[in-house]
Short mmCIF file of C-alpha atoms and ligand atoms in Angstrom, two decimals:
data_model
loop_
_atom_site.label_atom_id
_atom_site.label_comp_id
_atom_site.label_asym_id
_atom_site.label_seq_id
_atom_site.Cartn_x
_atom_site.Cartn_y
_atom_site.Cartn_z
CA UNK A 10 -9.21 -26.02 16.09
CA UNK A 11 -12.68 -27.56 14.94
CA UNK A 12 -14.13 -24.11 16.20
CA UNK A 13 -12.69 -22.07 13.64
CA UNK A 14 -14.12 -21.62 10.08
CA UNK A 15 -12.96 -22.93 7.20
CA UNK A 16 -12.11 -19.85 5.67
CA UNK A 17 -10.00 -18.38 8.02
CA UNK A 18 -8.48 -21.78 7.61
CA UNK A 19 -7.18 -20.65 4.05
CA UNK A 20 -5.40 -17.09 5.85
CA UNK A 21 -2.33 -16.75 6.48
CA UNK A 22 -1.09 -15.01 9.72
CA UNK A 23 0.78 -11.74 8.59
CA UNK A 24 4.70 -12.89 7.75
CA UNK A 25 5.21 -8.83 8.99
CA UNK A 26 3.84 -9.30 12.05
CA UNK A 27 6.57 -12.05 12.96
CA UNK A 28 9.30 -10.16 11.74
CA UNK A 29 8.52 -7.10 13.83
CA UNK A 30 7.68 -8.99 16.78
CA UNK A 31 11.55 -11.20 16.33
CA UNK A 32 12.90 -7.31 15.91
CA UNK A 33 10.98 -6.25 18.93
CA UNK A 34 12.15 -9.78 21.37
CA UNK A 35 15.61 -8.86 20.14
CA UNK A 36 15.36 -4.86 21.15
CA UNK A 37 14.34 -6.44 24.43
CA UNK A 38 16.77 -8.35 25.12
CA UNK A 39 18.90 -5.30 24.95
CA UNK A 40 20.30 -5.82 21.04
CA UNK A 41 21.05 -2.60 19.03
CA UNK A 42 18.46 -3.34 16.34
CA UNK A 43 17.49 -0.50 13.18
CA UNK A 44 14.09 -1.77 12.28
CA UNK A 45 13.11 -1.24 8.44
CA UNK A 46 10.28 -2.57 8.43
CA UNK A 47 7.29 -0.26 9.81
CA UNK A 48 4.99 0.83 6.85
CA UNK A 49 4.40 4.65 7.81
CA UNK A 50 6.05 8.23 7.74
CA UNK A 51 7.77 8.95 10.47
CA UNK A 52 6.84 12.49 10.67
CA UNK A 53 3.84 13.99 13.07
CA UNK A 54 0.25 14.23 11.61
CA UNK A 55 0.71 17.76 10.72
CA UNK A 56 -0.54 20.52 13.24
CA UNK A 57 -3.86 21.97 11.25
CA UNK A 58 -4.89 18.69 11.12
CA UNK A 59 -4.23 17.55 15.26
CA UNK A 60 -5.73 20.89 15.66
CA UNK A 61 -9.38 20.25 13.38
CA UNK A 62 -9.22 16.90 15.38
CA UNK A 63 -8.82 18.58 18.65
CA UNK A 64 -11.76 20.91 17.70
CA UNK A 65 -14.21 18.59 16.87
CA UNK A 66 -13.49 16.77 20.11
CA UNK A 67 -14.34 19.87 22.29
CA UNK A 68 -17.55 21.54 19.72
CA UNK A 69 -18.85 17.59 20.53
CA UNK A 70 -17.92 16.08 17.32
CA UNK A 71 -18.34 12.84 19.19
CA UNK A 72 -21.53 10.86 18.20
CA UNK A 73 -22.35 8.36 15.36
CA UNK A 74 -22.38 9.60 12.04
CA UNK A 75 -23.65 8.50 8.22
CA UNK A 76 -22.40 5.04 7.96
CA UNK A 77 -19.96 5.95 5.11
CA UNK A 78 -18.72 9.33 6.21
CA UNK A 79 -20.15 13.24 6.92
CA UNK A 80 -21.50 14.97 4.10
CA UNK A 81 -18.29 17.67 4.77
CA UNK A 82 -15.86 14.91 4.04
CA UNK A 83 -17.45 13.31 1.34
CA UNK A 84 -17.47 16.60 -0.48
CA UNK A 85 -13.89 17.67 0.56
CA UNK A 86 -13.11 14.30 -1.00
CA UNK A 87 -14.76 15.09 -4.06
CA UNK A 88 -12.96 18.25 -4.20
CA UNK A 89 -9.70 15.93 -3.83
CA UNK A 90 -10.52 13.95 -6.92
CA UNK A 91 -11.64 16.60 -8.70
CA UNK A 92 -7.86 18.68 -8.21
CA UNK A 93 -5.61 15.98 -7.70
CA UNK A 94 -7.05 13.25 -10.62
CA UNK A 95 -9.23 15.68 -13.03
CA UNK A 96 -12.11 13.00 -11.53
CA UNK A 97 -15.58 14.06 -11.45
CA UNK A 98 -17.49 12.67 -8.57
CA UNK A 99 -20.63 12.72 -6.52
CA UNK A 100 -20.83 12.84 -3.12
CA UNK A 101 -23.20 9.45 -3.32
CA UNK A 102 -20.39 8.03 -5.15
CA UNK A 103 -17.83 8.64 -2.27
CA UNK A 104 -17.31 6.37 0.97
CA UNK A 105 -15.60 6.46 3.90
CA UNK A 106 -14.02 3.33 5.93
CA UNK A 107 -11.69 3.38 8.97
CA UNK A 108 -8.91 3.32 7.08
CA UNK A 109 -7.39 2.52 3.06
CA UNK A 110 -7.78 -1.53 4.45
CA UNK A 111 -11.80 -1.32 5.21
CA UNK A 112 -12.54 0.32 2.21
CA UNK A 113 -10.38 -3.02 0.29
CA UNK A 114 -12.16 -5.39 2.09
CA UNK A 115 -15.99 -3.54 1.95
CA UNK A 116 -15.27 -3.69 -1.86
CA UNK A 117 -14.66 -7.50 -1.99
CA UNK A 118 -16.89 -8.72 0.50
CA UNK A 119 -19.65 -6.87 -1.28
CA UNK A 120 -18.85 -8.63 -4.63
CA UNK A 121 -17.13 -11.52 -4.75
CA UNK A 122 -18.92 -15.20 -4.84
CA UNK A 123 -16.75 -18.27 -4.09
CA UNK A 124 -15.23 -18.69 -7.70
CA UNK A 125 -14.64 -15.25 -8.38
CA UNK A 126 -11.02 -14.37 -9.47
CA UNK A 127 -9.02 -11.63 -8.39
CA UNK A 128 -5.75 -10.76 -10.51
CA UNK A 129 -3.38 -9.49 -8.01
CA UNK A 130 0.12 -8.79 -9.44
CA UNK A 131 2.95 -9.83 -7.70
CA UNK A 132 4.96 -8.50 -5.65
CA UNK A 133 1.68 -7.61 -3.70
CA UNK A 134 0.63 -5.53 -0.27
CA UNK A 135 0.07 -8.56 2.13
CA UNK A 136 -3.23 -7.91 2.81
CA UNK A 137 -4.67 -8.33 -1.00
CA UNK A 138 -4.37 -11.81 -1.10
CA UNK A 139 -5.60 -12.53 2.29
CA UNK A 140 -8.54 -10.44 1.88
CA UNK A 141 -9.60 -12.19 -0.97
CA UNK A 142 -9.89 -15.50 0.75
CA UNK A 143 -11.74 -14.09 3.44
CA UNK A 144 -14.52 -12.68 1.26
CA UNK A 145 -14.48 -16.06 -0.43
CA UNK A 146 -12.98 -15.32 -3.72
CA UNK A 147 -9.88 -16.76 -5.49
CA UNK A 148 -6.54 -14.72 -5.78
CA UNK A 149 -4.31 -14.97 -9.25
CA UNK A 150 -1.38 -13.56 -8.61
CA UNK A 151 0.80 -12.50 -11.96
CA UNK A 152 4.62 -12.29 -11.59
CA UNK A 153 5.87 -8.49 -12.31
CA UNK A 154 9.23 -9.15 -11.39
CA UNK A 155 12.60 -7.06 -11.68
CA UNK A 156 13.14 -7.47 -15.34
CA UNK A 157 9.96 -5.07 -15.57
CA UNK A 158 10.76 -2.93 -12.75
CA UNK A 159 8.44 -4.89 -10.84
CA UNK A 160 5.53 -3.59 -13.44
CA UNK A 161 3.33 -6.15 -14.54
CA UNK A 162 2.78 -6.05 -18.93
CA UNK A 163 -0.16 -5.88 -20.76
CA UNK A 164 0.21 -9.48 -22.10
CA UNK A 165 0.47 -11.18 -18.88
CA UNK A 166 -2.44 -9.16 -17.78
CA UNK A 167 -4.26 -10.34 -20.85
CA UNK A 168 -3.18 -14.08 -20.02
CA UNK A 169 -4.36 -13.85 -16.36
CA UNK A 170 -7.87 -12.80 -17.17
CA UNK A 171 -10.82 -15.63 -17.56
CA UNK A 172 -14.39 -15.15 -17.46
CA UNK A 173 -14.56 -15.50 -13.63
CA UNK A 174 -12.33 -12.40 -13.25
CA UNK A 175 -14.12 -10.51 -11.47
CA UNK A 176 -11.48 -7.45 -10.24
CA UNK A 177 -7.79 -6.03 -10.90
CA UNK A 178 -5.96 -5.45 -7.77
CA UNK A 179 -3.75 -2.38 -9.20
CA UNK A 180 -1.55 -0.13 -6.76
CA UNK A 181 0.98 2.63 -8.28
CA UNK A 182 3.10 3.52 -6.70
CA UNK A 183 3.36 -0.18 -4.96
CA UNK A 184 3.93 -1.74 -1.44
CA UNK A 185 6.83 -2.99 -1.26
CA UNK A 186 8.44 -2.29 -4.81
CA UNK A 187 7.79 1.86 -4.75
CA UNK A 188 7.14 0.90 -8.60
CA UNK A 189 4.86 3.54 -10.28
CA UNK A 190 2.89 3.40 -13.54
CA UNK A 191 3.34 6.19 -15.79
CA UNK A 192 -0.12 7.44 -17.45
CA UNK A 193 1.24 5.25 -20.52
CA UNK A 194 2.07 2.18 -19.35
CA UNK A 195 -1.20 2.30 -17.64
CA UNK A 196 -2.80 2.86 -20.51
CA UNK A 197 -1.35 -0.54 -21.95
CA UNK A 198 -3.21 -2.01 -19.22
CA UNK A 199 -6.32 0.00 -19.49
CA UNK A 200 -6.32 -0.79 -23.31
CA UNK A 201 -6.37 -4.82 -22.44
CA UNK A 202 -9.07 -4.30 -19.95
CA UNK A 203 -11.26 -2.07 -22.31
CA UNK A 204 -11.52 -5.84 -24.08
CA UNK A 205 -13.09 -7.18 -20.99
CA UNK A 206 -16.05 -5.97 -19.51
CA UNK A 207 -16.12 -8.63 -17.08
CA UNK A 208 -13.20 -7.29 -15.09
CA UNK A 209 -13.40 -4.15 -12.49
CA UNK A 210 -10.67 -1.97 -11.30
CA UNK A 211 -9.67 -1.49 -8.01
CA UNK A 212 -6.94 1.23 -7.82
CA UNK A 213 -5.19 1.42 -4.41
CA UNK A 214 -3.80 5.08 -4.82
CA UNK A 215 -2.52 5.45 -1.07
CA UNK A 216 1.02 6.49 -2.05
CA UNK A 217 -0.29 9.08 -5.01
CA UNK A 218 1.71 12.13 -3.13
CA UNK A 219 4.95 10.49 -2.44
CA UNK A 220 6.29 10.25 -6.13
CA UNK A 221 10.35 11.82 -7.20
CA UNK A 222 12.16 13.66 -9.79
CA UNK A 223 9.26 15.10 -11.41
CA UNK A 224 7.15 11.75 -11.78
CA UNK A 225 3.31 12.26 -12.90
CA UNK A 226 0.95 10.57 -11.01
CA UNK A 227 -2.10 8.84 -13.08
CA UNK A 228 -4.98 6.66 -11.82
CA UNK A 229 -7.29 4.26 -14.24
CA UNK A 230 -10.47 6.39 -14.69
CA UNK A 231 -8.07 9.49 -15.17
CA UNK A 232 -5.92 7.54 -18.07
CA UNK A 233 -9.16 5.67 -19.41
CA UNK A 234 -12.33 7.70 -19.04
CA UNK A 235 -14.29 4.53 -20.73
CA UNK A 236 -13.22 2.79 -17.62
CA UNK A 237 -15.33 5.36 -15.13
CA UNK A 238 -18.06 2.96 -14.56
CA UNK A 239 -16.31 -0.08 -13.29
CA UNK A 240 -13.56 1.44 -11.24
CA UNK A 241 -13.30 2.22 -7.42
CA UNK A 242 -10.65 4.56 -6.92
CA UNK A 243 -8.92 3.89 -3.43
CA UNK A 244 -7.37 6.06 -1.26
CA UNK A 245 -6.47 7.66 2.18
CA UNK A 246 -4.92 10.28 4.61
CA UNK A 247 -2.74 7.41 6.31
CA UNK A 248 0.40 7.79 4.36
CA UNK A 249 0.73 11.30 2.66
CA UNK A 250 -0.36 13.00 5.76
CA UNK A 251 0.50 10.70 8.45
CA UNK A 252 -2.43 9.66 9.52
CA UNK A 253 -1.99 5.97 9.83
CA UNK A 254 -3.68 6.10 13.46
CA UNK A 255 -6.55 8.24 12.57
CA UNK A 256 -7.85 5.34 10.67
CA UNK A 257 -9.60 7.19 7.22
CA UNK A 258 -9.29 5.75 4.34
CA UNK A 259 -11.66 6.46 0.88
CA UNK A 260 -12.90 5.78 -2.23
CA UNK A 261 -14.91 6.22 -4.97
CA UNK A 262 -16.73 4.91 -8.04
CA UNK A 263 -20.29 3.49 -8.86
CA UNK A 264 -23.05 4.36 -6.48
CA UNK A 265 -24.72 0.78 -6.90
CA UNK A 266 -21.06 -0.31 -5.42
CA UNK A 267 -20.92 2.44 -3.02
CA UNK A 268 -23.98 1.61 -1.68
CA UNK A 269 -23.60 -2.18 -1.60
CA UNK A 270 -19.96 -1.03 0.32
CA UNK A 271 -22.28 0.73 3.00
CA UNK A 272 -24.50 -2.07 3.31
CA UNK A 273 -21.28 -4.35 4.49
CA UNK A 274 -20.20 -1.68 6.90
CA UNK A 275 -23.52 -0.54 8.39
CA UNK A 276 -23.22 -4.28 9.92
CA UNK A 277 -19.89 -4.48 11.21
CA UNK A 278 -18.17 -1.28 12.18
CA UNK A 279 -20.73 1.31 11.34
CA UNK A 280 -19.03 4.70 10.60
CA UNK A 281 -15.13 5.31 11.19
CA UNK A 282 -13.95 7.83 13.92
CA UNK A 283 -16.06 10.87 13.83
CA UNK A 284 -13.20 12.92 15.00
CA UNK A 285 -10.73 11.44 12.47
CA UNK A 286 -13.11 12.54 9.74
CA UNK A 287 -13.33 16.00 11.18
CA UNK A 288 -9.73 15.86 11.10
CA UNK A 289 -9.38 14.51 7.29
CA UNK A 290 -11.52 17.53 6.04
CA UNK A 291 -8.73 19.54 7.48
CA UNK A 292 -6.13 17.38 5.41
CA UNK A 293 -7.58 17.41 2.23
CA UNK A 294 -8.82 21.52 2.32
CA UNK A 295 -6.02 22.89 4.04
CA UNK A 296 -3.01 23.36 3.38
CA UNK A 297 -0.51 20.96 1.23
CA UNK A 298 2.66 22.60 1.63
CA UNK A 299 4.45 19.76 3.83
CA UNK A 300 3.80 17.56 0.70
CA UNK A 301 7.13 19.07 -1.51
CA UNK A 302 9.62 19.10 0.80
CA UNK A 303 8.31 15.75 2.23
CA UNK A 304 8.79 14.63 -1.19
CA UNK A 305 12.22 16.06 -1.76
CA UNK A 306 13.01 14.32 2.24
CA UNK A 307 12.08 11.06 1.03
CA UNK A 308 13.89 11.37 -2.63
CA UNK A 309 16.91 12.06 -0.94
CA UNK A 310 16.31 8.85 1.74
CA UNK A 311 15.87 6.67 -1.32
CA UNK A 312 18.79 8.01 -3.19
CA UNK A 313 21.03 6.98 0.02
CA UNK A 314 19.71 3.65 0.69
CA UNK A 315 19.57 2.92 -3.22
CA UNK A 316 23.15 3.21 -3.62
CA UNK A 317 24.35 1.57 -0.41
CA UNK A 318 21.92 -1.39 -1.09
CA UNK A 319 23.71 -1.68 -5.07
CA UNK A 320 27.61 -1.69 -3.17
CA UNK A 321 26.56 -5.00 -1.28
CA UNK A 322 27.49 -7.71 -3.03
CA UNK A 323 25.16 -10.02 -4.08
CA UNK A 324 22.68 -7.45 -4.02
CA UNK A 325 20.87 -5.45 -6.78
CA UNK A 326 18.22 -2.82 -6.48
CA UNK A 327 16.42 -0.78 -8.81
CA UNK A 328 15.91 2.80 -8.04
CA UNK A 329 11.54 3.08 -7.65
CA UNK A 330 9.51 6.50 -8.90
CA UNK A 331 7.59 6.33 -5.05
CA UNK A 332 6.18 5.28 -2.06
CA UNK A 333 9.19 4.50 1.15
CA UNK A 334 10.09 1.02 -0.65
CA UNK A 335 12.68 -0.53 -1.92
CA UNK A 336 12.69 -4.37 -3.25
CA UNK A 337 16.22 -5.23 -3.65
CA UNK A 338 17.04 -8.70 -5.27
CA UNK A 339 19.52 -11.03 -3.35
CA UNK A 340 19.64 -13.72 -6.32
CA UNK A 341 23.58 -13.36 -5.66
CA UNK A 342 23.54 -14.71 -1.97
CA UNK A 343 21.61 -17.16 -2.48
CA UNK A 344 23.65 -20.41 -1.51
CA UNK A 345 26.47 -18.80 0.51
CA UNK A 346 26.76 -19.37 3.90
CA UNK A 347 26.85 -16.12 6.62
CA UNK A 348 29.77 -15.46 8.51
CA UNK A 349 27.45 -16.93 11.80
CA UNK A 350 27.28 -20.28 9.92
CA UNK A 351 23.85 -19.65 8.25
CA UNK A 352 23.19 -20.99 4.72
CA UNK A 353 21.56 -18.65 2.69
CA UNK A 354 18.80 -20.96 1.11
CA UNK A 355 16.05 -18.19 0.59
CA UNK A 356 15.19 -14.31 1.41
CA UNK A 357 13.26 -15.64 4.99
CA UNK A 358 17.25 -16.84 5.97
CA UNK A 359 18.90 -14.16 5.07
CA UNK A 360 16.52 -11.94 6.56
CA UNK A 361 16.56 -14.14 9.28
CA UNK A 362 19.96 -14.31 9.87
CA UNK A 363 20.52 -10.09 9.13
CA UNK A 364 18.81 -9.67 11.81
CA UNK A 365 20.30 -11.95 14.08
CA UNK A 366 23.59 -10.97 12.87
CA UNK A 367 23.66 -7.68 12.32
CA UNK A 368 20.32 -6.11 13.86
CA UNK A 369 18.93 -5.07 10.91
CA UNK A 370 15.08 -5.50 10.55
CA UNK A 371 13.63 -6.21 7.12
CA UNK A 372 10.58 -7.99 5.46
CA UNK A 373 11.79 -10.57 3.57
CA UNK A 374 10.24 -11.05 -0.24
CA UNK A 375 8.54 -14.17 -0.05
CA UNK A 376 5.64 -12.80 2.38
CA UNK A 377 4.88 -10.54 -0.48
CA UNK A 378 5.10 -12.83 -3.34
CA UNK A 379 8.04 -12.56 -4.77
CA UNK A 380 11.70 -14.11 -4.30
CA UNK A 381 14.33 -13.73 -4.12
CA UNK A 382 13.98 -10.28 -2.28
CA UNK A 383 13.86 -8.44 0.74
CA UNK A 384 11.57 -5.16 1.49
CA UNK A 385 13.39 -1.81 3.01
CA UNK A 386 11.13 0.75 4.24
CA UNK A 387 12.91 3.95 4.45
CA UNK A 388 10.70 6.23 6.60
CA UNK A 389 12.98 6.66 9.01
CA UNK A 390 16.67 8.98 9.54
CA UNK A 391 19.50 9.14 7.35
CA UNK A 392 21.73 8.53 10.02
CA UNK A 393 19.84 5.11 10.80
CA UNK A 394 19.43 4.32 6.88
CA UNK A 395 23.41 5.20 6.64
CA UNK A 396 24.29 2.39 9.82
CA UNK A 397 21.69 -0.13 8.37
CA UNK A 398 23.24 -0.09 4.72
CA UNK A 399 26.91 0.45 6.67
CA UNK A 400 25.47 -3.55 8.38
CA UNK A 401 23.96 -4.89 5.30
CA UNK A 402 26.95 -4.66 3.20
CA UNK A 403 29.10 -6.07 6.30
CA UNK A 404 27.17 -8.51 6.21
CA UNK A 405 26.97 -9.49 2.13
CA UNK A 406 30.64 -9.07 2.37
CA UNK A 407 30.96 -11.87 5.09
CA UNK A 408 28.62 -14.38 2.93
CA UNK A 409 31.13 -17.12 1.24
C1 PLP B 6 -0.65 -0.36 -0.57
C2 PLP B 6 -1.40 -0.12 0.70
N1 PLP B 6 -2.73 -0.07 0.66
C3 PLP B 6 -3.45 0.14 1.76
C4 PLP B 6 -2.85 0.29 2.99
C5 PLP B 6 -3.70 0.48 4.20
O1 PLP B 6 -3.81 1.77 4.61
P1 PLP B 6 -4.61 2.17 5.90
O2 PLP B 6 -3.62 2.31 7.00
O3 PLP B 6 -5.27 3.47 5.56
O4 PLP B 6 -5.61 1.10 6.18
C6 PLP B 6 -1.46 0.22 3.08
C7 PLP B 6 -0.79 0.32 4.39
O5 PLP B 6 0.29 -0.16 4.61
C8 PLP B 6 -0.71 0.02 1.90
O6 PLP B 6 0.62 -0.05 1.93
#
């Protein structure tokens, strides 16, 4: 349509979206379908935080507020950092968006000029890519595939960069691999971007407190204090507390950024839920207790759906230190044909025809930049992750 603009001309509708919505047609056509592909907890926002939201809705809470968050959640987010990261920050340093995805695109739109490169490794959250285009910049995306656990090295890092790099896309532990850097090999990274000033660092910590068997969570300006200056450190209440409708996601770093950041959203969206952020000072400064045993809840989902994913034939997958993920590889079913007559040319047929087949919902690799693979969330029951994996390998074991 001549109406549109030429850069939403180089977007991509959201390969998730479709998938969910052929899931949903099928549920409502009656079909038994386990869907694996939602992106959140499936656990309540816990009580003390409903409650601090329910508060600030009857004391009034209710009215505008600063742009880029209340001065109480900027410094219980500073408080966050400070515990959590061994980061030292200043409220003016801190902002506030309606959710982990504002704050993403705030940062680009606020400093990227058509030209400007943005090294995304690969596989990558949907949205990075996208994003980029919008605020007119160029997206290089760097294969970290399976033979690195889905980690991207310090060479190819070195071998994406160019003088118009303008930001690193990093997220640890990663939509949709669960991959997680240790504070070493992120210092191999670090280390290759200490060598060019050029390039900024925007860390997408969102799944920092879902992390197994004793795995140590480390950020950029935590491993590489030199780095301090040109980092924004992302994150958000949307997937460690479930919060994903509460829409409150932060970050922080520079206060010349910050404050360009604010600029962009005093003229679209002004400030995010007032309530939400009366609600997110309660999850950050209360208590963190559900965090442990949602960790040991999830470790144990993994663990299942790990080793009924690596008895399908044809199918391998690693196990990941975090996040819901997994990012199984189905190089070995490539070319077979499905006991319904499909031929399995890429990950969008065989996800494709799992679902038709079997009912199983899942995101298949190439939307996320990677193939051959598909993408399992596992934030849902054990009994549904046991039937799904009971399907999948039914299904692998029909492929000839
Ligand atoms: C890696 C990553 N970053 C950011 C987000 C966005 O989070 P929010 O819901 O707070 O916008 C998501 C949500 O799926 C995610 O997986």
């Amino acid at each position: 349509m001549a109406f549109l603009s030429d850069t939403l001309a180089r977007v991509k509708p959201s390969p998730t979206i479709a998938v969910t919505n052929k899931a949903r047609e099928l549920k409502a056509a009656g079909r038994d379908v386990i869907g694996l592909g939602a992106g959140e907890p499936d656990f309540d926002t816990p009580q003390n935080i409903k409650d601090a939201g329910a508060r600030a809705i009857v004391e009034g809470k209710t009215k505008y507020t600063a742009v880029d968050g209340i001065p109480e959640l900027k410094e219980a987010i500073c408080r966050k950092f400070k515990r959590d990261n061994g980061l030292d920050y200043r409220p003016a340093q801190v902002t506030v968006s309606g959710g982990g995805k504002q704050v993403l695109y705030n940062a680009l739109v606020a400093t990227l000029n058509p030209g400007d490169e943005v090294i995304i490794p690969a596989p990558y959250w949907v949205s990075y890519p996208d994003m980029v285009l919008l605020a007119g910049g160029e997206p290089v995306t760097v294969a970290a595939g399976i033979e690195t656990n889905f980690k991207i090295t310090a060479e190819a890092l070195e071998a994406a960069i160019t003088p118009k790099t303008k930001w690193l896309i990093f997220n640890s532990p990663s939509n949709p691999t669960g991959a997680a850097y240790s504070a070493d090999e992120l210092k191999a990274l670090t280390d290759v971007l200490l060598r060019h000033p050029q390039v900024w660092i925007l860390t997408d910590d969102m799944y920092e407190h879902l992390v197994f068997d004793n795995f140590v969570f480390a950020t950029p300006a935590q491993v590489e204090p030199a780095l301090y200056g040109r980092t924004l450190t992302m994150n958000g209440v949307s997937k460690a507390y479930s919060m994903t409708g509460w829409r409150i996601g932060y970050a922080a770093g520079p206060e010349e950024l910050i404050a360009a950041m604010r600029k962009v959203q005093s003229q679209s969206t002004s400030n995010p839920c007032s309530i939400s952020q009366y609600a997110a000072v309660e999850a950050l400064d209360g208590t963190q207790e559900f965090i442990r045993p949602n960790q040991a809840l999830f470790k144990g989902r993994r663990d299942l759906v790990v080793g009924g994913l690596n008895a399908c034939p044809g199918i391998t997958c690693p196990k990941p230190e975090g996040a819901f993920y997994v990012y199984p590889s189905i190089a070995g079913c490539i070319g077979k044909t499905s006991s319904g007559g499909v031929e399995i040319t890429d990950d969008e047929t065989f996800a494709t025809a799992l679902l038709e087949e079997e009912g199983v919902a899942v995101v298949f690799g190439a939307a996320f930049g990677l193939s051959p693979h598909f993408r399992v969330s596992y934030a849902t029951s054990e009994e549904a992750l046991t039937e799904a994996c009971t399907r999948i390998k039914r299904f692998c074991e029909g492929l000839v």
